[in-house]
CSV table of C-alpha atoms in Angstrom, one decimal:
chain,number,residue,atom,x,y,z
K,1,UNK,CA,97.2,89.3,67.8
K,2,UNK,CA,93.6,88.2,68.8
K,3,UNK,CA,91.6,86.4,71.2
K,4,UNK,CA,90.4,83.1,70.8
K,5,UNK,CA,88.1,81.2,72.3
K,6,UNK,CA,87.9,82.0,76.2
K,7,UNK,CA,90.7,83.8,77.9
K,8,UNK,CA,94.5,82.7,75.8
K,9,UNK,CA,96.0,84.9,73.5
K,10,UNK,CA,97.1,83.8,69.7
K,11,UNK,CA,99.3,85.6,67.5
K,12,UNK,CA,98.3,86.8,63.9
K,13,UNK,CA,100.0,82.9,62.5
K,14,UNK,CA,97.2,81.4,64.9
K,15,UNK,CA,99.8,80.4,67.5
K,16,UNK,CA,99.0,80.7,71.1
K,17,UNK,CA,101.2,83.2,73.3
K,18,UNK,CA,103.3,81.3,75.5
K,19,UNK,CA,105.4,82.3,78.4
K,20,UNK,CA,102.7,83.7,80.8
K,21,UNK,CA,102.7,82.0,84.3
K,22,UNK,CA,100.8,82.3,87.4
K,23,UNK,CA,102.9,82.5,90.6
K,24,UNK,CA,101.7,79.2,91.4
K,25,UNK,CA,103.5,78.9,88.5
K,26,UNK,CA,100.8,77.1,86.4
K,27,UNK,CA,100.4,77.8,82.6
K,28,UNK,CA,99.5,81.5,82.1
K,29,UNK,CA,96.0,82.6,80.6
K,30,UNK,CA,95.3,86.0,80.4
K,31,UNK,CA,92.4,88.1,81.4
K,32,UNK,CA,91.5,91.3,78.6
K,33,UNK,CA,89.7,93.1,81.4
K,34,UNK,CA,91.3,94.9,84.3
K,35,UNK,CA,89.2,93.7,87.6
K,36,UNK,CA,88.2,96.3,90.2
K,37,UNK,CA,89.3,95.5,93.8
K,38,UNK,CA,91.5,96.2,96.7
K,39,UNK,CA,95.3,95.7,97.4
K,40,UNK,CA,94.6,92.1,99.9
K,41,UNK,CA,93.2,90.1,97.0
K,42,UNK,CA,96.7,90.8,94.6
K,43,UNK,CA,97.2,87.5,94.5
K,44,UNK,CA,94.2,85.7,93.9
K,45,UNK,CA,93.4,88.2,91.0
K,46,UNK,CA,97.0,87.2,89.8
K,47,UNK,CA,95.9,83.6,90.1
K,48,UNK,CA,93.0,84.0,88.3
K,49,UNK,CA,94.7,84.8,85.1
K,50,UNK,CA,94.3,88.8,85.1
K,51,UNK,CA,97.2,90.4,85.4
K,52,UNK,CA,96.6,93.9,85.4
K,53,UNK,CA,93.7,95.1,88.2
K,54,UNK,CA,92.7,98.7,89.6
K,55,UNK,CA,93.3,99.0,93.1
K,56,UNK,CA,90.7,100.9,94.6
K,57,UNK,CA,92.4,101.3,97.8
K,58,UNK,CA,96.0,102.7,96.5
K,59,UNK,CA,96.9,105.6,95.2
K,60,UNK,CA,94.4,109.3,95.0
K,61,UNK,CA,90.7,107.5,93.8
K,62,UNK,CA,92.8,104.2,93.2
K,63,UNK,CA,95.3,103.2,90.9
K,64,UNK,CA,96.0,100.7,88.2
K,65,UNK,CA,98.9,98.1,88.7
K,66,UNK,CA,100.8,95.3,86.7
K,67,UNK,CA,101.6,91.9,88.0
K,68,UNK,CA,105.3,91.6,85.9
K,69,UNK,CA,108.3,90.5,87.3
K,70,UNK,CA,106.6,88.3,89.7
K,71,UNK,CA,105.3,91.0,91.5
K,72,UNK,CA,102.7,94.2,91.0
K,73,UNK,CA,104.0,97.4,90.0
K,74,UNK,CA,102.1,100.6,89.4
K,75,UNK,CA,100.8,100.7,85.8
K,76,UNK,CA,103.4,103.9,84.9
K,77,UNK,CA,105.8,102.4,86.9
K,78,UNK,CA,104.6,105.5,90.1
K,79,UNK,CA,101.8,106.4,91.6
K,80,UNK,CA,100.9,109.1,93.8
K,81,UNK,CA,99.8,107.8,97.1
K,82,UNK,CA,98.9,110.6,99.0
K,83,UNK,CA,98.7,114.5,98.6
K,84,UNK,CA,96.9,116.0,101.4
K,85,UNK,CA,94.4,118.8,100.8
K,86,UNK,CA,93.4,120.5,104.5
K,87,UNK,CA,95.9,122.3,106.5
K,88,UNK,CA,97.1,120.3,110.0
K,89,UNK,CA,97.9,122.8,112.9
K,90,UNK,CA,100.3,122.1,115.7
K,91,UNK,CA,101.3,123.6,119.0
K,92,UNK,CA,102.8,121.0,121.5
K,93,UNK,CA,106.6,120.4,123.0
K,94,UNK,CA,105.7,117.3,122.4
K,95,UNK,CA,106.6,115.0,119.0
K,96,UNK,CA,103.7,114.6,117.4
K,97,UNK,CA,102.3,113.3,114.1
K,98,UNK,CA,100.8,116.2,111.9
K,99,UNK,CA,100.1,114.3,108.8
K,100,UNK,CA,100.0,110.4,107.8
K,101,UNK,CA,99.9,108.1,104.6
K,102,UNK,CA,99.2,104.5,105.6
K,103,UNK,CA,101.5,102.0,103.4
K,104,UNK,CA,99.6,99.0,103.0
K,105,UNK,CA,101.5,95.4,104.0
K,106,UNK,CA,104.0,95.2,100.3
K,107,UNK,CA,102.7,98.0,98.4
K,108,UNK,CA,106.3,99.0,98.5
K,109,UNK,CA,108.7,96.5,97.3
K,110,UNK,CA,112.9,95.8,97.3
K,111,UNK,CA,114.4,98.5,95.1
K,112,UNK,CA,110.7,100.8,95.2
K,113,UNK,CA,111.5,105.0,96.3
K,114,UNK,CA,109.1,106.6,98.5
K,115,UNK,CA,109.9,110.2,97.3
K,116,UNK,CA,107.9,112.9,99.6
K,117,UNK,CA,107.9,116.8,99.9
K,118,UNK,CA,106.0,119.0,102.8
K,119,UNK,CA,106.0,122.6,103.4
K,120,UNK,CA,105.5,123.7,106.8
K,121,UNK,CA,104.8,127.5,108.7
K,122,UNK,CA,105.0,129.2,111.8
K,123,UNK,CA,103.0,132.0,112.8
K,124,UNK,CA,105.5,133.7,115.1
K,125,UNK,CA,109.2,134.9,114.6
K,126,UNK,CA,111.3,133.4,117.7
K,127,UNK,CA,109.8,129.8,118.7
K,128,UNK,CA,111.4,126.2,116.9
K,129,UNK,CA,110.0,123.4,115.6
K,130,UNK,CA,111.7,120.4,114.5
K,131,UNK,CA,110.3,118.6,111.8
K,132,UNK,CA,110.8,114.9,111.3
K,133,UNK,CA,110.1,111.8,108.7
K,134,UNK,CA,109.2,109.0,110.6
K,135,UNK,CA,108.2,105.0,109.8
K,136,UNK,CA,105.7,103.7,112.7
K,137,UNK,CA,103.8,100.4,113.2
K,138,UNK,CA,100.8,102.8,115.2
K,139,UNK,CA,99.1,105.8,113.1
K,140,UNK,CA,99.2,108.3,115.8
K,141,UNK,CA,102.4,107.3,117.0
K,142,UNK,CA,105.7,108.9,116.1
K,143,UNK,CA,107.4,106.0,114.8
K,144,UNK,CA,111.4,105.4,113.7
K,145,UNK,CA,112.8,108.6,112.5
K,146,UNK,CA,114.3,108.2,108.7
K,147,UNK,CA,117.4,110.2,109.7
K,148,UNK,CA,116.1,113.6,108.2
K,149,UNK,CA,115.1,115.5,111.3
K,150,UNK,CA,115.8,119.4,110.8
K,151,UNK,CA,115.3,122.0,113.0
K,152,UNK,CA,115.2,124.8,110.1
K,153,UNK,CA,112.0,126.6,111.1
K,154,UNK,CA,113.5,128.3,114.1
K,155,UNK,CA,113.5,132.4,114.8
K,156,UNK,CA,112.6,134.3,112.3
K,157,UNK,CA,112.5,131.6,109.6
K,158,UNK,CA,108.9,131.1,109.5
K,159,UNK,CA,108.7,128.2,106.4
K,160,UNK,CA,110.1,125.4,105.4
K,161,UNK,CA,110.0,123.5,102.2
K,162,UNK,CA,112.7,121.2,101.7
K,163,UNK,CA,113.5,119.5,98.0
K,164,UNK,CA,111.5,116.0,97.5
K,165,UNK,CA,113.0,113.9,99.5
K,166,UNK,CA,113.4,109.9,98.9
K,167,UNK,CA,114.3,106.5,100.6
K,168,UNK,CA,114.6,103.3,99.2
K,169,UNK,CA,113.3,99.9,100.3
K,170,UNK,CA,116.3,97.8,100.6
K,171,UNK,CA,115.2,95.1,102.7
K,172,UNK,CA,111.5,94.3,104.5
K,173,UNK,CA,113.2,96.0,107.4
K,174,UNK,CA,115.7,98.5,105.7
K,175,UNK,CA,115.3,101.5,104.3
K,176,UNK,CA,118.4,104.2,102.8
K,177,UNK,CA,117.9,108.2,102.3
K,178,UNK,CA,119.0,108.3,98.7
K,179,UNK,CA,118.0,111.9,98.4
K,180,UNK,CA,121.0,114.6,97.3
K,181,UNK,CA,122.3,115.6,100.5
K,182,UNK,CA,124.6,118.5,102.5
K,183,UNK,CA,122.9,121.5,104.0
K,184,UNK,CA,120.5,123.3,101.2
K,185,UNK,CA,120.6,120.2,98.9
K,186,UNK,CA,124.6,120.8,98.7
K,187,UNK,CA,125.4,117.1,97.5
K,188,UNK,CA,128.3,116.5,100.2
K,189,UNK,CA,127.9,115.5,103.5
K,190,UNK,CA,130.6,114.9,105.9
K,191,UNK,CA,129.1,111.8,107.4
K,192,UNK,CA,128.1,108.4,105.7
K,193,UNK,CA,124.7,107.0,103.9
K,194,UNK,CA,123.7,105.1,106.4
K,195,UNK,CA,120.6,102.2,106.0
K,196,UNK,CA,118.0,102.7,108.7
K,197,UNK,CA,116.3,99.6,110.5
K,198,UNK,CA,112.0,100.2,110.5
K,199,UNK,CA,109.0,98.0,111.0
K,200,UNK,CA,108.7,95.3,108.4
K,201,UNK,CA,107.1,97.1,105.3
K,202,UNK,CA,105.2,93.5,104.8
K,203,UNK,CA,102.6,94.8,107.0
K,204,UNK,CA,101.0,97.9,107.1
K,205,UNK,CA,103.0,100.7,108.3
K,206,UNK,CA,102.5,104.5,108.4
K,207,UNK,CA,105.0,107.0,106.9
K,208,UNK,CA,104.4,110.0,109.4
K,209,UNK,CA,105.3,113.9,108.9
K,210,UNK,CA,106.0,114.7,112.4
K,211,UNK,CA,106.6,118.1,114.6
K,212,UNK,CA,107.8,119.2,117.8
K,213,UNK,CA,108.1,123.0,119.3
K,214,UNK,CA,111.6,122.7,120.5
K,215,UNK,CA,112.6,126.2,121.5
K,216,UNK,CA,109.8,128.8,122.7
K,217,UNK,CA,105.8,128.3,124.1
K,218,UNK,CA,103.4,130.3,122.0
K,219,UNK,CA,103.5,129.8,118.5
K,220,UNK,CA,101.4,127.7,116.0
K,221,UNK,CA,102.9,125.1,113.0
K,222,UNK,CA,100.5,124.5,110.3
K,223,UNK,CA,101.5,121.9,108.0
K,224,UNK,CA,100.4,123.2,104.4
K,225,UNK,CA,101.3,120.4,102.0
K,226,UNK,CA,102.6,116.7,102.3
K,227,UNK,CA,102.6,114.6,99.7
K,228,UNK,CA,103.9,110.9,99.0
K,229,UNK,CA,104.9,109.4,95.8
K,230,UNK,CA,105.6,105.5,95.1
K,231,UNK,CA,108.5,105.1,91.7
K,232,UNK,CA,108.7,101.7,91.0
K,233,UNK,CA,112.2,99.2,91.2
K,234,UNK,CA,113.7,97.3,88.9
């Protein structure tokens, strides 16, 4: 395979490369180089002919992505999104969010996991916190609750680290826990997988590690790790 003259590819018989299209559909020409630039201008670097592009504002430092399928997928098919470095302390009845990763407007697609994990402390040996995974429109905002509230860090449990957890897009609106399930990661449950409704994931939206002190008035939660990860659909 080589290049010929300007961007269209041609095969070692001399035959150009067909089968390449735009998603305005036009005839596809393909760009060698990968352009540098942010998540809003997918499509006109799609339209331009590149089909590969680093995202500067996706993933830790950025992240390279495919346009395939008619639509971008993360070069190795995940990326990590967000893995949070400084600690996040807590100490309110009130459900708050400790830690954040903003989802930008169809970074996550029909068919894409969002697969997280946290660990979470208590300094004391009586109080409770519940500790919820929420979707919300507003950053600061506790927004819909994914259905995978516990209220494990209570008495003299004083950490929690559940398995990674993850949920899968299955509408703009609609997300489903697909994680295994049952008390300790079991498998069974006794009630059904249910699809959760959330704020369209075709604009930005905020997938929230929230807390609340629940039982108790003096002790501190520190959140010590959340991290997100993005596995690409079929």
């Amino acid at each position: 395979m080589r290049q010929g003259n300007g961007v269209f590819l041609y095969s070692d018989d001399g035959r150009k490369i067909e089968g390449l299209k735009h998603p305005d559909n036009t005839e596809g020409q393909l760009s060698l180089s990968s352009p540098i630039s942010t998540w809003a201008n997918r499509d006109s670097i799609a339209n331009s002919g590149n089909f590969s592009a680093f995202f500067t504002d996706i993933g830790i430092g950025g992240s390279y992505w495919d346009y395939v399928g008619g639509r971008w997928r993360p070069s190795a098919r995940n990326v990590i999104l967000y893995n949070g470095l400084a600690p996040v302390t807590l100490s309110s009845g009130t459900k708050t969010v400790v830690d954040y990763i903003k989802l930008l407007a169809g970074v996550v697609q029909d068919g894409d996991l969002l697969e997280y994990s946290y660990l979470v402390e208590k300094d004391g040996a009586s109080d409770t916190y519940t500790i919820d995974i929420c979707l919300g429109a507003v950053q600061a905002t506790p927004g819909t609750s994914l259905g995978l509230s516990t209220a494990g860090l209570a008495g003299t449990a004083k950490q929690l680290s559940p398995t990674p957890v993850r949920v899968r897009r299955e509408g703009a609106t609609s997300v489903r826990p697909v994680s295994v399930g049952g008390a300790q990661a079991s498998g069974t449950n006794t009630g059904p997988n249910t699809a959760v409704t959330v704020p369209s994931l075709e604009a930005d939206v905020y997938l929230q590690l929230c807390g609340q002190r629940t039982a108790g008035s003096t002790e501190t939660l520190t959140s010590r790790h959340f991290a997100v990860t993005l596995i690409s659909g079929a």
